Amino acid sequence: MVRKILSYPDPELKKKSQPVTIINDNTRELVRDMAETMYDAPGVGLAAPQIGVHQRVIVIDVAGQDEQPELIVAINPVIIHAEGESYEEEGCLSVPKYAANVRRHAKVVVKGLNLEGEEATWKADGLLAIAFQHEIDHLDGILFIDHISQLKRELFRRKYRRSSQEPEGNE
Ligand code: NI
């Protein structure tokens, strides 16, 4: 089922998510819904708190539109190694119509559980490394706009306030 994606400045997005202690049918349903919601949007990643569920679950698929889907499900993901720097443009399904360059690590190694409850390790670079860092941030209540400079954030707030007062589709 496609769920509603919460958008900034919804306070639910600022809350810290809790670790998953048991993987059961509810978890599997949550992951199914998250994947459907992400593909429907469409987006390359989604974290559970974005649909109002404060559990440490993320889904990512950075395969291009013409490629086969490659869904990554990471439960209780933790970055265990990070190196290099990147400064790429990011957006977020919870911050519609806005993009900004964000400083991230270029490569990360992430450990967590897969949907079968097995320990898994993901070695990521490029877009996938950015997606992992962006989605794991969501689990701690951090949005990509929290990483941009104060000046840019102020401009963003003004622009966002204006655009959210306009009727839908009137850009
Ligand atoms: Ni996001």
CSV table of C-alpha atoms and ligand atoms in Angstrom, one decimal:
chain,number,residue,atom,x,y,z
A,1,MET,CA,0.0,0.0,0.0
A,2,VAL,CA,1.3,3.4,-0.9
A,3,ARG,CA,1.5,5.5,2.2
A,4,LYS,CA,1.4,9.3,2.7
A,5,ILE,CA,4.9,10.8,2.8
A,6,LEU,CA,5.2,13.4,5.6
A,7,SER,CA,6.8,16.7,4.5
A,8,TYR,CA,8.8,19.3,6.2
A,9,PRO,CA,8.2,21.0,8.6
A,10,ASP,CA,6.2,18.0,10.1
A,11,PRO,CA,7.6,17.5,13.6
A,12,GLU,CA,7.4,13.7,13.2
A,13,LEU,CA,10.4,14.0,10.8
A,14,LYS,CA,12.6,15.4,13.7
A,15,LYS,CA,12.0,12.4,16.0
A,16,LYS,CA,14.6,9.7,16.6
A,17,SER,CA,13.6,6.2,15.4
A,18,GLN,CA,13.9,3.1,17.6
A,19,PRO,CA,15.8,-0.1,16.7
A,20,VAL,CA,13.8,-3.0,15.4
A,21,THR,CA,13.9,-5.8,18.0
A,22,ILE,CA,11.9,-8.4,16.2
A,23,ILE,CA,11.3,-8.9,12.5
A,24,ASN,CA,7.7,-10.1,12.0
A,25,ASP,CA,4.8,-9.8,9.6
A,26,ASN,CA,4.4,-6.1,10.6
A,27,THR,CA,8.0,-5.5,9.6
A,28,ARG,CA,7.5,-7.2,6.3
A,29,GLU,CA,4.3,-5.2,5.6
A,30,LEU,CA,6.1,-2.0,6.6
A,31,VAL,CA,9.0,-2.7,4.2
A,32,ARG,CA,6.5,-3.7,1.4
A,33,ASP,CA,4.7,-0.4,1.9
A,34,MET,CA,7.9,1.6,2.1
A,35,ALA,CA,9.1,0.1,-1.2
A,36,GLU,CA,5.8,0.7,-2.9
A,37,THR,CA,5.7,4.3,-1.6
A,38,MET,CA,9.3,4.9,-2.8
A,39,TYR,CA,8.7,3.5,-6.3
A,40,ASP,CA,5.4,5.4,-6.6
A,41,ALA,CA,6.9,8.8,-5.7
A,42,PRO,CA,9.4,8.0,-7.4
A,43,GLY,CA,12.5,8.3,-5.2
A,44,VAL,CA,15.8,6.5,-4.7
A,45,GLY,CA,15.3,6.0,-0.9
A,46,LEU,CA,12.9,6.2,1.9
A,47,ALA,CA,13.2,5.9,5.7
A,48,ALA,CA,10.3,4.6,7.9
A,49,PRO,CA,9.9,7.9,9.8
A,50,GLN,CA,9.0,9.6,6.5
A,51,ILE,CA,5.7,7.6,6.6
A,52,GLY,CA,5.4,8.3,10.4
A,53,VAL,CA,6.8,5.0,11.6
A,54,HIS,CA,9.7,5.5,14.0
A,55,GLN,CA,11.6,2.3,13.5
A,56,ARG,CA,15.1,2.0,12.1
A,57,VAL,CA,14.2,0.7,8.6
A,58,ILE,CA,15.3,2.1,5.3
A,59,VAL,CA,14.8,1.1,1.7
A,60,ILE,CA,17.0,2.2,-1.2
A,61,ASP,CA,17.0,1.6,-4.9
A,62,VAL,CA,19.5,3.7,-7.0
A,63,ALA,CA,19.0,1.7,-10.2
A,64,GLY,CA,18.1,4.0,-13.1
A,65,GLN,CA,14.6,4.1,-14.6
A,66,ASP,CA,15.5,1.7,-17.5
A,67,GLU,CA,17.3,-0.8,-15.2
A,68,GLN,CA,16.0,-3.7,-13.2
A,69,PRO,CA,15.0,-2.7,-9.7
A,70,GLU,CA,17.6,-3.4,-7.1
A,71,LEU,CA,15.9,-3.0,-3.7
A,72,ILE,CA,18.1,-2.7,-0.6
A,73,VAL,CA,16.3,-3.2,2.7
A,74,ALA,CA,18.4,-2.2,5.7
A,75,ILE,CA,17.1,-2.7,9.3
A,76,ASN,CA,19.0,-1.0,12.1
A,77,PRO,CA,21.6,0.2,9.7
A,78,VAL,CA,24.9,1.6,11.1
A,79,ILE,CA,27.8,3.2,9.3
A,80,ILE,CA,30.8,1.3,10.4
A,81,HIS,CA,33.3,2.9,8.1
A,82,ALA,CA,33.4,6.1,6.0
A,83,GLU,CA,36.0,7.7,3.9
A,84,GLY,CA,36.5,10.4,1.2
A,85,GLU,CA,34.4,13.4,0.5
A,86,SER,CA,31.6,14.2,-1.9
A,87,TYR,CA,29.5,17.3,-2.5
A,88,GLU,CA,26.5,16.3,-4.6
A,89,GLU,CA,23.1,17.7,-5.1
A,90,GLU,CA,20.4,16.0,-3.0
A,91,GLY,CA,16.7,16.2,-2.7
A,92,CYS,CA,14.2,14.5,-0.4
A,93,LEU,CA,10.7,13.2,-0.8
A,94,SER,CA,9.9,15.0,2.5
A,95,VAL,CA,11.2,18.3,1.2
A,96,PRO,CA,9.4,18.7,-2.2
A,97,LYS,CA,10.7,21.0,-4.9
A,98,TYR,CA,14.1,21.7,-3.3
A,99,ALA,CA,17.6,20.5,-3.9
A,100,ALA,CA,21.0,21.5,-2.5
A,101,ASN,CA,24.6,20.3,-2.5
A,102,VAL,CA,25.4,18.4,0.7
A,103,ARG,CA,28.8,17.4,2.0
A,104,ARG,CA,29.0,13.6,2.6
A,105,HIS,CA,31.5,10.8,2.7
A,106,ALA,CA,32.3,9.4,-0.7
A,107,LYS,CA,32.3,5.8,0.5
A,108,VAL,CA,30.7,4.1,3.4
A,109,VAL,CA,30.4,0.6,4.8
A,110,VAL,CA,27.0,-0.1,6.4
A,111,LYS,CA,26.1,-2.9,8.7
A,112,GLY,CA,22.6,-4.0,9.6
A,113,LEU,CA,20.0,-6.7,9.2
A,114,ASN,CA,18.2,-7.7,6.0
A,115,LEU,CA,14.5,-8.6,6.0
A,116,GLU,CA,15.4,-12.2,6.8
A,117,GLY,CA,17.0,-11.0,10.0
A,118,GLU,CA,20.5,-11.9,8.8
A,119,GLU,CA,23.5,-9.6,9.4
A,120,ALA,CA,24.4,-7.9,6.2
A,121,THR,CA,27.1,-5.5,5.1
A,122,TRP,CA,26.8,-3.1,2.3
A,123,LYS,CA,29.9,-1.4,0.7
A,124,ALA,CA,28.7,1.7,-1.1
A,125,ASP,CA,30.1,4.5,-3.1
A,126,GLY,CA,28.6,7.1,-5.5
A,127,LEU,CA,24.9,7.7,-5.3
A,128,LEU,CA,24.4,4.6,-3.1
A,129,ALA,CA,26.8,5.9,-0.5
A,130,ILE,CA,24.9,9.2,-0.4
A,131,ALA,CA,21.6,7.5,-0.2
A,132,PHE,CA,22.7,5.4,2.8
A,133,GLN,CA,23.9,8.5,4.6
A,134,HIS,CA,20.8,10.5,3.7
A,135,GLU,CA,18.4,7.7,4.8
A,136,ILE,CA,20.2,6.9,8.0
A,137,ASP,CA,20.1,10.6,8.9
A,138,HIS,CA,16.3,10.4,8.7
A,139,LEU,CA,16.4,7.7,11.4
A,140,ASP,CA,18.0,10.3,13.7
A,141,GLY,CA,15.6,13.1,12.8
A,142,ILE,CA,18.1,14.8,10.5
A,143,LEU,CA,17.1,16.2,7.1
A,144,PHE,CA,19.5,17.1,4.3
A,145,ILE,CA,18.6,20.8,4.8
A,146,ASP,CA,20.2,20.5,8.3
A,147,HIS,CA,23.5,20.0,6.6
A,148,ILE,CA,23.4,23.2,4.4
A,149,SER,CA,24.8,26.6,5.4
A,150,GLN,CA,22.7,28.8,7.6
A,151,LEU,CA,22.4,31.4,4.9
A,152,LYS,CA,21.2,28.8,2.4
A,153,ARG,CA,18.8,27.4,4.9
A,154,GLU,CA,17.3,30.8,5.6
A,155,LEU,CA,16.8,31.4,1.9
A,156,PHE,CA,15.2,27.9,1.7
A,157,ARG,CA,12.8,28.7,4.6
A,158,ARG,CA,11.6,31.9,2.9
A,159,LYS,CA,11.2,30.3,-0.5
A,160,TYR,CA,9.5,27.2,1.1
A,161,ARG,CA,7.1,29.3,3.1
A,162,ARG,CA,6.1,31.2,0.0
A,163,SER,CA,5.7,28.1,-2.2
A,164,SER,CA,3.7,26.2,0.4
A,165,GLN,CA,1.2,29.0,0.6
A,166,GLU,CA,0.6,28.8,-3.2
A,167,PRO,CA,-2.1,26.5,-4.5
A,168,GLU,CA,-0.9,23.1,-5.8
A,169,GLY,CA,0.6,23.2,-9.3
A,170,ASN,CA,1.0,27.0,-9.4
A,171,GLU,CA,4.8,27.5,-9.6
B,1,NI,NI,15.0,12.1,2.5
